[in-house]
Short mmCIF file of C-alpha atoms and ligand atoms in Angstrom, two decimals:
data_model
loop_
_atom_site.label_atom_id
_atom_site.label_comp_id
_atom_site.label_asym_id
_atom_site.label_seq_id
_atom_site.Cartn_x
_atom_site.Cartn_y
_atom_site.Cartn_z
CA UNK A 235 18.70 -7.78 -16.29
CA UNK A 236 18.43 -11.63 -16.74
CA UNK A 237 15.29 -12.88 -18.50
CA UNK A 238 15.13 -15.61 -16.24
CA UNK A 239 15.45 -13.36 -13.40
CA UNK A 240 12.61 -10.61 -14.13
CA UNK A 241 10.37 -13.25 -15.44
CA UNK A 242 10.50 -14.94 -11.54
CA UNK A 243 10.16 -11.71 -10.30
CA UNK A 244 6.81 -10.80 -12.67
CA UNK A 245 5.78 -14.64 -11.33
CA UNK A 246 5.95 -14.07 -7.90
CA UNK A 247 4.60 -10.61 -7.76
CA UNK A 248 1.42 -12.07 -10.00
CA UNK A 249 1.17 -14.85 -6.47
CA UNK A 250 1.64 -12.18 -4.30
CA UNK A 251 -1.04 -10.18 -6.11
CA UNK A 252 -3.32 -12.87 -6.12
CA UNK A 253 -2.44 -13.10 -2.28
CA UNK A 254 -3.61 -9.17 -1.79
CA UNK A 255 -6.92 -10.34 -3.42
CA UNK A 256 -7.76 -12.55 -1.16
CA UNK A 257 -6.14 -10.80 2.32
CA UNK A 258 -7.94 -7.59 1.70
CA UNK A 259 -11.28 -9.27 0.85
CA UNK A 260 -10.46 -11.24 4.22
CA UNK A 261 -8.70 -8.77 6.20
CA UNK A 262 -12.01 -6.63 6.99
CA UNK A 263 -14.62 -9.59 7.61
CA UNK A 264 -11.94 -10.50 10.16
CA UNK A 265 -11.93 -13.68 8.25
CA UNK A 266 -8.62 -16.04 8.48
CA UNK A 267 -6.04 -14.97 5.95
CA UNK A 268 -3.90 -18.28 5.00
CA UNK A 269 -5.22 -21.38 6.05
CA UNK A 270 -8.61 -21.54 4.98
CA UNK A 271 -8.79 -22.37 1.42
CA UNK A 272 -10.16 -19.56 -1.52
CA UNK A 273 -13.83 -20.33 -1.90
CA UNK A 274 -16.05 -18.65 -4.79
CA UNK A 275 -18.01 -15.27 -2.67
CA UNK A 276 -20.89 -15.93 -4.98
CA UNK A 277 -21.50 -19.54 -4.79
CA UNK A 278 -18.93 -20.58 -1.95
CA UNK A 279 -17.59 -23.41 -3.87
CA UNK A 280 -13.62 -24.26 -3.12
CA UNK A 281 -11.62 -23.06 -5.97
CA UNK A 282 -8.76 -25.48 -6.83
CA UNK A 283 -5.51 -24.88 -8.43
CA UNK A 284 -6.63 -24.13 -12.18
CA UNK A 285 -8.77 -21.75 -10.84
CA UNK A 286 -6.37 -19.74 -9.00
CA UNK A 287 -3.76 -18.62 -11.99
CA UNK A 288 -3.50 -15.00 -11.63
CA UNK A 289 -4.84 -12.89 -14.20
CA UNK A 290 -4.51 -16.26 -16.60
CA UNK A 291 -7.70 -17.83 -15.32
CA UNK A 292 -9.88 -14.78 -15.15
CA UNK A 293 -8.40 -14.37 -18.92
CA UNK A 294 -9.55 -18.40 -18.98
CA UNK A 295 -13.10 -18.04 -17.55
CA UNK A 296 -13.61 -14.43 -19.25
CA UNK A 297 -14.27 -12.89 -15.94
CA UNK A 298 -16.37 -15.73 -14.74
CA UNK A 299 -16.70 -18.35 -12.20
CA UNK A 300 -15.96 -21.78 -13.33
CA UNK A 301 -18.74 -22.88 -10.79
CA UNK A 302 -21.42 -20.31 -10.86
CA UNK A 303 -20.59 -17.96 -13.74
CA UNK A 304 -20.28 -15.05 -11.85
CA UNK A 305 -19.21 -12.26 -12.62
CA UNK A 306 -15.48 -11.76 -10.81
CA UNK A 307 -14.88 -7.85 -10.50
CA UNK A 308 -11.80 -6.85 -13.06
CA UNK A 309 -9.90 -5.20 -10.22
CA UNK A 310 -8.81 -8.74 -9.24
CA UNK A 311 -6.44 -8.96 -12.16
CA UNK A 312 -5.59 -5.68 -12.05
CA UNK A 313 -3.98 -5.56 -8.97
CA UNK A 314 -2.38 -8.91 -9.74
CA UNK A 315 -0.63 -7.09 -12.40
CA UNK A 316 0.26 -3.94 -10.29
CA UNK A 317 1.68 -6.11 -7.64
CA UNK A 318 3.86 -7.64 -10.85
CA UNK A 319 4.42 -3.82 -12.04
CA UNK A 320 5.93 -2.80 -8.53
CA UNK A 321 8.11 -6.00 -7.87
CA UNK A 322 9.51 -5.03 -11.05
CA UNK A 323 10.46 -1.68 -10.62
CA UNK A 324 11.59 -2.50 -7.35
CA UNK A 325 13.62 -5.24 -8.85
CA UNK A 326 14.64 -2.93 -11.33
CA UNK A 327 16.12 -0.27 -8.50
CA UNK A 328 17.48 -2.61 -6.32
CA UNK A 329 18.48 -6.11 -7.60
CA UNK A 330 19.12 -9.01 -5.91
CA UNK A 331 19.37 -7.65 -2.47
CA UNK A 332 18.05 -7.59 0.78
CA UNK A 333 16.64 -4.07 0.29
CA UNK A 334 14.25 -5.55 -2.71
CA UNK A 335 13.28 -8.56 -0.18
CA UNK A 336 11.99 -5.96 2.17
CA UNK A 337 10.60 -3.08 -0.21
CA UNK A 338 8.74 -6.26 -1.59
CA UNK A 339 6.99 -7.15 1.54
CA UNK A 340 6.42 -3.53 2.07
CA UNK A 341 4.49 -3.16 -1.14
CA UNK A 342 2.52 -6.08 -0.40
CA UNK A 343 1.32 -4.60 2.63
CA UNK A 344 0.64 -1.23 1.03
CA UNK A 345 -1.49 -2.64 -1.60
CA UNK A 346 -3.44 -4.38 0.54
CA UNK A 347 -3.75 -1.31 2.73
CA UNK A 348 -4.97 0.55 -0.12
CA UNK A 349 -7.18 -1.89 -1.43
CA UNK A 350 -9.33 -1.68 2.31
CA UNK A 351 -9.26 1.46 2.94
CA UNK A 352 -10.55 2.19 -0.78
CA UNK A 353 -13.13 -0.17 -0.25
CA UNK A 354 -13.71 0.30 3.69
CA UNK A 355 -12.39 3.69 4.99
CA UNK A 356 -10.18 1.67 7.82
CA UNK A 357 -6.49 0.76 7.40
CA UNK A 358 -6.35 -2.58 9.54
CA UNK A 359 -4.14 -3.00 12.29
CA UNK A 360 -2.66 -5.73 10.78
CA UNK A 361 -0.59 -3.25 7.91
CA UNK A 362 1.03 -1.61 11.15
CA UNK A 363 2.14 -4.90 12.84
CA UNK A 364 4.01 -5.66 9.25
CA UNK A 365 5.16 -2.69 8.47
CA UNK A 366 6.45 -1.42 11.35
CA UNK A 367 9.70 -4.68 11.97
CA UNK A 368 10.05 -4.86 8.40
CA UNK A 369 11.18 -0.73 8.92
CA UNK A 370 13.06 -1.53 11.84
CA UNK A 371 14.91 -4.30 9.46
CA UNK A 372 15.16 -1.49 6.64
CA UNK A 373 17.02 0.76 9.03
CA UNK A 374 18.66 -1.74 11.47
CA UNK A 375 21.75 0.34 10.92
CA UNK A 376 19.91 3.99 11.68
CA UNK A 377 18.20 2.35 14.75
CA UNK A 378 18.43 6.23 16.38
CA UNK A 379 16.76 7.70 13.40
CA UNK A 380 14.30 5.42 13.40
CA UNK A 381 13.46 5.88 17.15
CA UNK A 382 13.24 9.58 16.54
CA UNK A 383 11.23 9.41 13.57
CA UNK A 384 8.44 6.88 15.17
CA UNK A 385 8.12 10.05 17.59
CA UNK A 386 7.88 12.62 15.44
CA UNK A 387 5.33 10.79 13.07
CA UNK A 388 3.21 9.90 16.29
CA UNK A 389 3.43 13.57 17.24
CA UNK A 390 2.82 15.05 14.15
CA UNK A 391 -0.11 12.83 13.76
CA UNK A 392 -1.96 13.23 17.19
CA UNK A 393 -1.52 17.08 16.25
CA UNK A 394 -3.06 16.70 13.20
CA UNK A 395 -6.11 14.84 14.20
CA UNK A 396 -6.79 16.83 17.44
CA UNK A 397 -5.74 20.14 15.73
CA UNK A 398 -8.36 19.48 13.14
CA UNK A 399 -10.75 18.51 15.64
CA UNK A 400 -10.31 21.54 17.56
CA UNK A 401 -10.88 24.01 14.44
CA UNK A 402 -13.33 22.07 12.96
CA UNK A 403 -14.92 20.17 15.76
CA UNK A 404 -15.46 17.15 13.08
CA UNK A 405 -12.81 14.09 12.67
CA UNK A 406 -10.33 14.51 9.91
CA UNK A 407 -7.76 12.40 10.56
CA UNK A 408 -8.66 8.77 11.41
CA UNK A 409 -6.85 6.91 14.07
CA UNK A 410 -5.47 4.80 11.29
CA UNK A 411 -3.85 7.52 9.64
CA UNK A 412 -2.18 7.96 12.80
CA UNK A 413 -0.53 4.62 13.34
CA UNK A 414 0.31 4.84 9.76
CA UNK A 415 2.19 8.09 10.31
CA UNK A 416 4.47 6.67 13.13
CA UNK A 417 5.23 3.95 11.47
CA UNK A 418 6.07 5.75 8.41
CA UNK A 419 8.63 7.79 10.63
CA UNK A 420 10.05 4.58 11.81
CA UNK A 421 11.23 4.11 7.61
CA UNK A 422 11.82 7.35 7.30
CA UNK A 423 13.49 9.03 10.25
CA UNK A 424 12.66 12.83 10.85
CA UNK A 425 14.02 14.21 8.03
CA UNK A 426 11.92 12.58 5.24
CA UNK A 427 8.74 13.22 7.73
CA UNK A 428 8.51 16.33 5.92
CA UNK A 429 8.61 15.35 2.53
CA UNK A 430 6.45 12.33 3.00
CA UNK A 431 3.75 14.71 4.56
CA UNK A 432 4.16 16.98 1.77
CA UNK A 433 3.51 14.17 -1.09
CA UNK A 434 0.79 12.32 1.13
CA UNK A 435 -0.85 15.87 1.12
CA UNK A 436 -0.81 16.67 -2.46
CA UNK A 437 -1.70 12.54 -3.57
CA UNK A 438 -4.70 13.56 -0.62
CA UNK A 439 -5.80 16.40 -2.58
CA UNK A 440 -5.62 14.24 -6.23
CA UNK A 441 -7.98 11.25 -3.99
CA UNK A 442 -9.91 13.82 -2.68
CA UNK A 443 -11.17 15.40 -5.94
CA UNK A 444 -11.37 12.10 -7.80
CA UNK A 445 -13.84 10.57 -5.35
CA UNK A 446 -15.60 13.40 -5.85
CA UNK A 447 -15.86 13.06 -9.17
CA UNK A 448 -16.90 9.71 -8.92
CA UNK A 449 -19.38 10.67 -7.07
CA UNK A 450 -18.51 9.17 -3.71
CA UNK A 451 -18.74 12.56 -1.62
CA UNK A 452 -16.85 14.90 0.42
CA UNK A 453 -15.21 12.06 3.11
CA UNK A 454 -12.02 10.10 1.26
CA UNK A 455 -9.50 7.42 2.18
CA UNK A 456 -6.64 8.92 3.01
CA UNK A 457 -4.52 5.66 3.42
CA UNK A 458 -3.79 5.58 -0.33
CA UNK A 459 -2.35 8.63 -0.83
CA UNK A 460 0.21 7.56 2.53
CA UNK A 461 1.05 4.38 1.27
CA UNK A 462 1.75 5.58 -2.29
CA UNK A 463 3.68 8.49 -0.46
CA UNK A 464 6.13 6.27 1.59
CA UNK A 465 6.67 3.87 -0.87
CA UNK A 466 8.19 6.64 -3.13
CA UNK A 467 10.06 8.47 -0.14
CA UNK A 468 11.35 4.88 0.68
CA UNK A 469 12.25 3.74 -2.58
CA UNK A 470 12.79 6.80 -4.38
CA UNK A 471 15.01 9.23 -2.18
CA UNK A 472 15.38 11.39 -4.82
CA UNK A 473 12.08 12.20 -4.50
CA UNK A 474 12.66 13.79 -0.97
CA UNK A 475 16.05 15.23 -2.11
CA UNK A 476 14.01 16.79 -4.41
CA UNK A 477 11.54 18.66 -2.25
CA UNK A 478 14.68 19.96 0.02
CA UNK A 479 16.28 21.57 -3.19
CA UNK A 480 12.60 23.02 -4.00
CA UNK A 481 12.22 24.70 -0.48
CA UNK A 482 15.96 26.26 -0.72
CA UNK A 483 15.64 27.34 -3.99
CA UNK A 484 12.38 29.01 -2.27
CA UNK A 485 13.83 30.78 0.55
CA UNK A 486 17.10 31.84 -1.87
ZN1 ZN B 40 -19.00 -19.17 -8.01
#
């Protein structure tokens, strides 16, 4: 790996990281994502270009607003530098090719996804209308597969949520969740349904008991543990491959 090469990569994923910032603070105030320049949410003043360095001007200002002196929340850099973090791994699997171009865009969009629904409890319609051509474009040579597995995620999830409701007359699954299954089945195809349900189920139960912990109560976002799911079904198939050898080493 070229120096030159990862240290673009670690660039544009800090931008891109900076961009999740802002679209996710935007995204639920149904605010306007790219044209309308950053502004301070404290003191409203325009932020220029020395104040927009990812991670380096928070490290600049000490946290602070260069206006105002707010306080700016830590999680700002820190998902600058997981954005960084996952273009380079992706980089790292998949080199220069169109499959990093596209994982890329997909990780941009699953960030942001878990950064609202963390924050919100609603994955925005918005994360489906990206994701779902940029899975078409990841398998434009499977389209069948795909077609399938958009059917079988839609099912699986309309089963889930009104199965649920029927035994438990309460709403577990949220329509978002949903969506975000049939559009998962559109990267996956039917066969990695199954393992992607399996992961999203066990991250679930990790969310679940942490936000208990922390003290936010018994209702969790579930969009997290989906998007971290797909991303490592997507980008990791031996993950999957995995859980297949697990269930026929079961049933041996
Ligand atoms: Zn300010």
């Amino acid at each position: 790996m070229e120096s030159i090469h990862l240290l673009f990569v670690i660039a544009t994923g800090l931008i891109f990281g900076s961009f999740i910032t802002l679209a996710s603070h935007r995204l639920p105030r149904a605010e306007e994502i790219i044209f309308q320049p950053s502004h301070c949410p404290a003191c409203n003043a325009t932020l220029r270009a020395r104040d927009l360095w990812p991670v380096l001007s928070w490290l600049a200002e000490r946290g602070r607003c260069r206006h105002c002196h707010a306080s700016i929340h830590w999680r700002y850099p820190l998902i600058e530098l997981c954005t960084a973090l996952l273009f380079v791994m992706i980089y790292w699997q998949y080199g220069w090719t169109e499959k990093t171009l596209i994982l890329s865009l997909a990780a941009v969009t699953l960030l942001t996804m878990i950064v609202v629904d963390l924050e919100h409890y609603i994955i925005p319609d918005l994360v489906h209308c990206v994701l779902l051509p940029l899975g078409v474009w990841w398998n434009i040579s499977a389209l069948t597969d795909a077609a399938w597995g958009l059917l079988l995620g839609l099912a699986l999830g309309l089963a889930l949520r009104y199965g649920y409701r029927w035994l438990r007359h309460k709403d577990g699954l949220g329509l978002g969740d949903v969506k975000f299954l049939a559009v998962a089945g559109v990267w996956l195809g039917p066969e990695l349904l199954v393992p992607f349900l399996f992961f999203s189920g066990i991250l679930g139960m990790g969310t679940a008991l942490a936000w208990r912990l922390l003290g936010h109560g018994r209702k969790f976002p579930f969009g997290p543990a989906l998007a971290a799911s797909l991303f490592i079904c997507v980008a990791y198939p031996a993950a999957p491959q995995a859980f297949w050898h697990m269930q026929m080493w079961v049933h041996r």
